[in-house]
Amino acid sequence: MNTSIEISESVRHYYGEVLQASSDLKTSACCSIDAMPAYLKTLLAGLHPEVLERFYGCGSPLPPALQGKTVLDLGCGSGRDCYLLSTLVGPSGRVIGVDMTPEQLDVAQRHRDWHAERFGYANVEFLYGHIENLAAVGIADNSIDAVVSNCVINLSPEKPKVLAEIFRVLKPGGELYFSDVFADRRIPVELRQDPVLLGECLGGALYWEDFRRILQDLGCPDVRVVKQNPISLDDPEVAAKIGMVNFKSVTVRTFKLELEDRCEDYGQVACYLGTITEHPHAFALDDHHFFETGRPLRVCGNTADMLAATRYAAHFQVLGDQSRHFGLFDCAPGPQGESAKADGACC
C-alpha cells in the first residue's frame, strides 16, 4: 500500500465495512466522548440512535458563537457533529458535511428528514467527496465561517492538501477548530501503511512539529491547543506494533488571520463580556488563555487579533492597538514540551 489512492481505499473499507459500531474499535483514539461539554451532551439526546452508534470521533470540536454561521464538517461520517451543529447555527445558519465513505453518508442522509422534523428546520447537507479537494464538491473560496473535523485529518494521505483547502475556503477571520490524534514522533513508513493502525487513527497521526510546520508554510504561524488527552492502546496486537509511540487526542484552534510567528507585546488588554450563551461565566480561548467574565487580561498581539478580528469580537472588549511595541510577550509555554518552551510563543 504505497499510493494515496490505496491508503484512502483502505480507510474507506475500514470505516465502511469493517466497523459496524463504535464498540468495534480497538483503541480509545476515536471515542473520547468524555471531553464533550455538558451542553453538547444534552443535545446528543435529540439525535437519532443510529447516527450516534455509527459515529467515530476523538473529541468535541464544536466551537461556540455559531448562530447564523456557515460551518463545514470534514469527514462528517454518520453526521453526528453536523446535526449537533444544526442546532448551534440555528435556522439562519448552514452546515455542510463532506465524507468519502458511502456507507457512512447513507446513515447521515437517511436521517435528515427525521432531524429536520425534530428541529423544525432543515439546514444540513451532505456531500460525497474527498477533503483534499473541496473545490470538486463546489465549496468556494472564502465561503466558510468555521471548519470543524473530528479525528479525520489523520486519515488523509495528503494532509498538507487538506489544510491548504481549509484555509482556501475559510473566510478572512474564519476559524479552524478540530480534534485529532497526534504523535510524539514520526510514525515509521511500514506502520503508516498498516490497515488496522490507519483505521484506528494511529498510523496516520501527525507528529506535532510537522503539523506546526505545515501550517507555518500556509501562513498560519500561531496554533492554539484547547485541550488534550492521552490515548491508551488497550488492544495487545495494536500495542505490540506501535506501543513505542505516545499518542494524544488534541483539540486545536487557529484562524485565517495575518498573525506574527511570535507572541509580541503591544500593551493590549482583553475583557470577556460573558455574552456567549454556553459560556456565561468564562471563556477559554486555549489551554492558557482563560477569560473570566468582566476580568481584564493582558494579551499578546496575536491573541488580541484572534478576539477582535473574528466572530468573537462581539463578545470581547479589546483595549489598545499595535502602534507601540514592548518586545516579546511573556506567554505561557506551549503544550508539547521543551520545544515549545524554547521558543516562548503562545502556539
Coordinates of C-alpha atoms in Angstrom, one line a residue:
M1 CA 0.0 0.0 0.0
N2 CA 2.1 2.9 -1.3
T3 CA -0.2 5.3 -3.0
S4 CA -2.7 7.9 -1.8
I5 CA -5.5 6.1 -3.6
E6 CA -4.6 2.8 -1.8
I7 CA -4.5 4.4 1.6
S8 CA -7.8 6.2 1.0
E9 CA -9.4 2.9 -0.1
S10 CA -8.1 1.2 3.0
V11 CA -9.6 3.8 5.2
R12 CA -12.9 3.7 3.3
H13 CA -13.0 -0.1 3.7
Y14 CA -12.3 0.1 7.4
Y15 CA -14.9 2.7 8.2
G16 CA -17.5 1.5 5.7
E17 CA -17.3 -2.3 6.1
V18 CA -15.0 -3.4 8.9
L19 CA -16.5 -1.1 11.6
Q20 CA -20.2 -1.6 12.2
A21 CA -20.4 0.2 15.6
S22 CA -18.1 2.2 17.8
S23 CA -17.6 -0.9 20.0
D24 CA -15.7 -2.5 17.2
L25 CA -12.8 0.0 17.7
K26 CA -9.6 -1.4 19.2
T27 CA -8.3 1.8 20.9
S28 CA -9.7 4.9 22.6
A29 CA -8.3 7.1 19.8
C30 CA -11.7 7.7 18.3
C31 CA -14.0 7.6 21.3
S32 CA -13.0 10.4 23.8
I33 CA -16.6 11.5 24.3
D34 CA -15.9 12.3 28.0
A35 CA -14.3 15.6 26.8
M36 CA -17.6 16.8 25.5
P37 CA -19.1 19.9 27.3
A38 CA -22.3 19.3 29.2
Y39 CA -24.5 21.5 26.9
L40 CA -23.4 19.3 23.9
K41 CA -24.1 16.1 25.8
T42 CA -27.6 17.4 26.4
L43 CA -28.1 18.0 22.7
L44 CA -27.0 14.4 21.9
A45 CA -30.3 13.2 23.4
G46 CA -32.0 14.7 20.4
L47 CA -30.1 12.8 17.8
H48 CA -31.1 9.6 16.1
P49 CA -29.7 6.5 17.8
E50 CA -28.1 5.1 14.5
V51 CA -26.3 8.4 13.9
L52 CA -24.8 8.1 17.4
E53 CA -23.9 4.4 17.1
R54 CA -22.1 4.7 13.8
F55 CA -20.1 7.8 14.7
Y56 CA -16.3 7.6 15.3
G57 CA -14.6 10.7 16.7
C58 CA -11.9 11.7 19.1
G59 CA -13.2 14.8 20.9
S60 CA -15.8 17.5 20.6
P61 CA -14.5 20.0 18.1
L62 CA -17.6 22.3 18.1
P63 CA -16.7 25.9 19.0
P64 CA -19.3 28.3 20.4
A65 CA -20.8 31.5 18.9
L66 CA -22.0 29.9 15.7
Q67 CA -25.5 31.3 15.4
G68 CA -26.3 32.1 11.8
K69 CA -22.9 30.9 10.6
T70 CA -21.8 28.5 7.8
V71 CA -19.9 25.6 9.2
L72 CA -18.1 22.9 7.2
D73 CA -17.5 19.4 8.8
L74 CA -14.7 17.5 7.2
G75 CA -15.1 13.7 7.3
C76 CA -18.6 14.0 8.7
G77 CA -19.2 10.3 8.8
S78 CA -22.7 9.4 10.1
G79 CA -23.5 13.1 10.6
R80 CA -23.4 13.3 14.4
D81 CA -21.5 16.6 14.6
C82 CA -23.4 18.0 11.7
Y83 CA -26.7 17.5 13.5
L84 CA -25.3 19.0 16.7
L85 CA -24.1 21.9 14.6
S86 CA -27.5 22.3 13.1
T87 CA -28.9 23.2 16.5
L88 CA -25.9 25.5 17.2
V89 CA -26.1 27.6 14.0
G90 CA -29.9 27.7 14.1
P91 CA -32.4 28.1 11.2
S92 CA -30.4 31.0 9.7
G93 CA -27.2 29.1 9.6
R94 CA -25.9 26.3 7.3
V95 CA -24.0 23.1 7.9
I96 CA -22.1 21.2 5.2
G97 CA -20.7 17.7 5.8
V98 CA -18.2 16.1 3.5
D99 CA -17.2 12.4 3.6
M100 CA -15.7 9.8 1.2
T101 CA -17.4 6.8 2.7
P102 CA -20.8 6.0 1.1
E103 CA -21.8 3.7 3.9
Q104 CA -21.4 6.4 6.5
L105 CA -23.0 9.1 4.3
D106 CA -26.0 6.7 3.8
V107 CA -26.6 6.8 7.6
A108 CA -26.3 10.6 7.7
Q109 CA -28.6 11.1 4.7
R110 CA -31.2 8.6 5.9
H111 CA -32.0 10.6 8.9
R112 CA -32.0 14.1 7.5
D113 CA -35.8 14.4 7.4
W114 CA -36.1 12.9 10.9
H115 CA -33.8 15.6 12.3
A116 CA -35.4 18.4 10.3
E117 CA -38.8 17.5 11.7
R118 CA -37.4 17.3 15.2
F119 CA -35.6 20.7 15.0
G120 CA -38.3 22.5 13.0
Y121 CA -35.9 23.4 10.1
A122 CA -33.5 21.8 7.6
N123 CA -30.1 23.4 7.3
V124 CA -27.8 20.4 6.8
E125 CA -26.4 19.0 3.5
F126 CA -24.1 16.1 3.0
L127 CA -21.6 15.9 0.1
Y128 CA -19.7 12.8 -1.2
G129 CA -16.1 13.7 -1.9
H130 CA -12.5 13.9 -0.7
I131 CA -11.4 16.5 1.9
E132 CA -8.2 17.1 -0.1
N133 CA -10.3 18.6 -3.0
L134 CA -13.2 20.7 -1.6
A135 CA -13.4 22.6 -4.9
A136 CA -14.6 19.4 -6.5
V137 CA -17.7 19.4 -4.3
G138 CA -18.4 23.0 -5.0
I139 CA -17.1 24.8 -1.9
A140 CA -15.9 28.2 -2.9
D141 CA -13.1 30.4 -1.7
N142 CA -13.7 32.5 1.4
S143 CA -17.2 31.0 1.9
I144 CA -17.0 29.2 5.3
D145 CA -17.1 30.8 8.8
A146 CA -15.8 27.8 10.7
V147 CA -14.3 24.4 9.7
V148 CA -14.5 21.5 12.1
S149 CA -13.2 18.0 11.9
N150 CA -13.4 15.1 14.4
C151 CA -10.5 12.6 14.1
V152 CA -10.3 12.7 10.3
I153 CA -7.4 14.7 9.1
N154 CA -5.0 12.0 10.4
L155 CA -6.7 9.6 7.9
S156 CA -5.8 11.6 4.9
P157 CA -2.6 10.5 3.0
E158 CA -2.3 14.2 1.8
K159 CA -2.5 16.3 4.9
P160 CA -0.9 19.4 3.5
K161 CA -3.5 19.5 0.8
V162 CA -6.3 19.1 3.3
L163 CA -5.0 22.0 5.4
A164 CA -4.4 24.2 2.3
E165 CA -8.0 23.6 1.2
I166 CA -9.3 24.5 4.7
F167 CA -7.6 27.9 4.5
R168 CA -8.8 28.4 0.9
V169 CA -12.5 28.0 1.9
L170 CA -12.3 29.9 5.2
K171 CA -13.5 33.5 5.2
P172 CA -10.9 36.0 6.5
G173 CA -11.1 35.7 10.3
G174 CA -12.7 32.3 9.9
E175 CA -11.8 29.5 12.4
L176 CA -10.4 26.0 12.1
Y177 CA -11.4 24.1 15.2
F178 CA -10.8 20.4 15.2
S179 CA -9.9 17.3 17.3
D180 CA -7.4 14.8 16.0
V181 CA -4.7 12.3 17.0
F182 CA -1.1 13.5 17.3
A183 CA 2.1 11.5 17.9
D184 CA 5.2 12.4 19.8
R185 CA 7.4 11.3 16.9
R186 CA 7.2 10.5 13.2
I187 CA 5.5 7.1 12.5
P188 CA 7.7 4.6 10.6
V189 CA 6.6 4.1 7.0
E190 CA 5.6 0.4 7.4
L191 CA 3.3 1.3 10.3
R192 CA 1.7 4.3 8.4
Q193 CA 0.6 1.7 5.9
D194 CA -0.9 -0.8 8.3
P195 CA -4.7 -1.0 7.6
V196 CA -5.7 -1.5 11.3
L197 CA -3.4 1.2 12.6
L198 CA -4.7 3.6 9.8
G199 CA -8.3 2.8 10.6
E200 CA -7.7 3.2 14.4
C201 CA -6.3 6.8 13.7
L202 CA -2.8 5.9 14.8
G203 CA -0.9 5.0 11.6
G204 CA -1.6 8.4 10.1
A205 CA -1.2 10.5 13.2
L206 CA 0.9 13.6 12.6
Y207 CA 4.0 14.4 14.6
W208 CA 3.0 17.7 16.3
E209 CA 6.1 19.6 15.0
D210 CA 5.4 18.5 11.4
F211 CA 1.8 19.7 11.8
R212 CA 3.1 23.1 13.1
R213 CA 5.5 23.4 10.1
I214 CA 2.7 22.6 7.5
L215 CA 0.6 25.4 9.0
Q216 CA 3.6 27.8 9.1
D217 CA 4.1 27.2 5.4
L218 CA 0.4 28.0 4.8
G219 CA 0.8 31.4 6.5
C220 CA -0.6 30.2 9.8
P221 CA 2.1 30.7 12.4
D222 CA 0.1 30.5 15.6
V223 CA -1.8 27.3 16.5
R224 CA -3.5 27.0 19.9
V225 CA -4.3 23.9 21.9
V226 CA -7.7 23.9 23.6
K227 CA -7.4 20.6 25.4
Q228 CA -5.6 17.3 25.1
N229 CA -6.0 13.7 26.5
P230 CA -3.6 10.8 26.3
I231 CA -4.7 7.8 24.2
S232 CA -4.5 4.3 25.7
L233 CA -3.5 1.4 23.5
D234 CA -5.7 -1.3 25.1
D235 CA -5.6 -3.9 22.3
P236 CA -2.5 -6.1 22.7
E237 CA -2.0 -6.5 19.0
V238 CA -2.0 -2.7 18.4
A239 CA 0.3 -2.1 21.4
A240 CA 2.8 -4.7 20.1
K241 CA 3.0 -2.9 16.8
I242 CA 3.2 0.7 17.9
G243 CA 3.4 0.8 21.7
M244 CA 6.7 2.8 21.5
V245 CA 4.8 5.9 20.3
N246 CA 2.8 8.2 22.6
F247 CA -0.4 9.4 21.2
K248 CA -2.8 12.2 22.3
S249 CA -6.2 13.4 21.3
V250 CA -5.8 17.1 20.8
T251 CA -8.4 19.8 20.2
V252 CA -6.8 22.6 18.1
R253 CA -7.9 26.1 17.3
T254 CA -6.5 28.5 14.7
F255 CA -7.7 31.3 12.5
K256 CA -7.3 32.7 9.0
L257 CA -5.6 35.8 10.1
E258 CA -2.3 37.6 9.4
L259 CA -0.5 36.7 12.6
E260 CA 3.1 37.0 13.8
D261 CA 5.3 34.0 14.4
R262 CA 6.0 35.0 18.0
C263 CA 3.8 36.4 20.7
E264 CA 4.6 40.2 20.7
D265 CA 3.7 42.7 23.5
Y266 CA 1.7 45.8 22.5
G267 CA 0.3 46.5 25.9
Q268 CA -3.1 45.2 24.9
V269 CA -5.8 44.0 27.3
A270 CA -8.9 41.9 26.6
C271 CA -12.1 41.6 28.7
Y272 CA -14.7 38.9 28.1
L273 CA -18.3 40.3 28.2
G274 CA -19.9 37.0 29.2
T275 CA -22.3 37.1 26.2
I276 CA -21.7 33.7 24.6
T277 CA -24.7 31.7 25.7
E278 CA -22.9 28.5 26.5
H279 CA -20.2 30.3 28.5
P280 CA -21.8 33.0 30.7
H281 CA -19.0 33.0 33.4
A282 CA -15.8 32.4 31.4
F283 CA -14.4 31.6 28.0
A284 CA -11.2 29.5 27.3
L285 CA -9.6 30.6 24.1
D286 CA -7.0 27.8 24.6
D287 CA -5.3 25.9 27.4
H288 CA -3.6 29.0 28.8
H289 CA -5.9 31.9 28.0
F290 CA -8.9 31.7 30.4
F291 CA -11.1 34.8 30.4
E292 CA -13.4 35.3 33.4
T293 CA -16.4 37.4 32.6
G294 CA -15.6 41.1 33.3
R295 CA -12.0 40.5 34.3
P296 CA -9.4 42.2 32.1
L297 CA -6.4 40.1 31.0
R298 CA -3.2 41.2 29.3
V299 CA -2.8 39.6 25.9
C300 CA -0.2 39.4 23.1
G301 CA -0.9 40.9 19.7
N302 CA -1.9 37.6 18.2
T303 CA -4.4 36.8 20.9
A304 CA -5.9 40.3 20.6
D305 CA -6.4 39.7 16.9
M306 CA -8.0 36.3 17.5
L307 CA -10.6 38.1 19.7
A308 CA -11.0 41.3 17.8
A309 CA -10.8 40.3 14.1
T310 CA -13.1 37.2 14.3
R311 CA -16.7 36.4 15.1
Y312 CA -15.7 36.6 18.8
A313 CA -15.3 40.4 18.5
A314 CA -18.9 40.9 19.6
H315 CA -18.1 39.1 22.9
F316 CA -14.9 40.9 23.9
Q317 CA -13.6 44.4 24.6
V318 CA -10.0 44.7 23.4
L319 CA -8.2 47.8 24.6
G320 CA -5.2 49.2 22.8
D321 CA -3.7 48.9 19.4
Q322 CA -0.4 47.7 17.9
S323 CA 1.1 51.1 17.4
R324 CA 3.6 50.8 20.2
H325 CA 5.7 47.7 20.8
F326 CA 7.2 46.5 24.1
G327 CA 9.1 43.4 22.9
L328 CA 8.2 39.7 23.3
F329 CA 5.2 38.8 25.3
D330 CA 5.8 36.7 28.3
C331 CA 3.4 33.9 27.4
A332 CA 2.8 30.5 28.9
P333 CA 4.7 27.6 27.3
G334 CA 3.1 25.5 24.6
P335 CA 1.6 22.1 25.2
Q336 CA 4.1 19.9 23.5
G337 CA 7.1 20.1 25.9
E338 CA 10.5 21.6 25.7
S339 CA 10.4 22.6 22.1
A340 CA 7.5 24.9 22.8
K341 CA 9.3 26.3 25.9
A342 CA 12.4 27.1 23.9
D343 CA 10.6 29.5 21.6
G344 CA 8.4 31.1 24.2
A345 CA 5.4 31.6 21.9
C346 CA 1.7 31.1 22.6
C347 CA 1.4 28.4 20.0

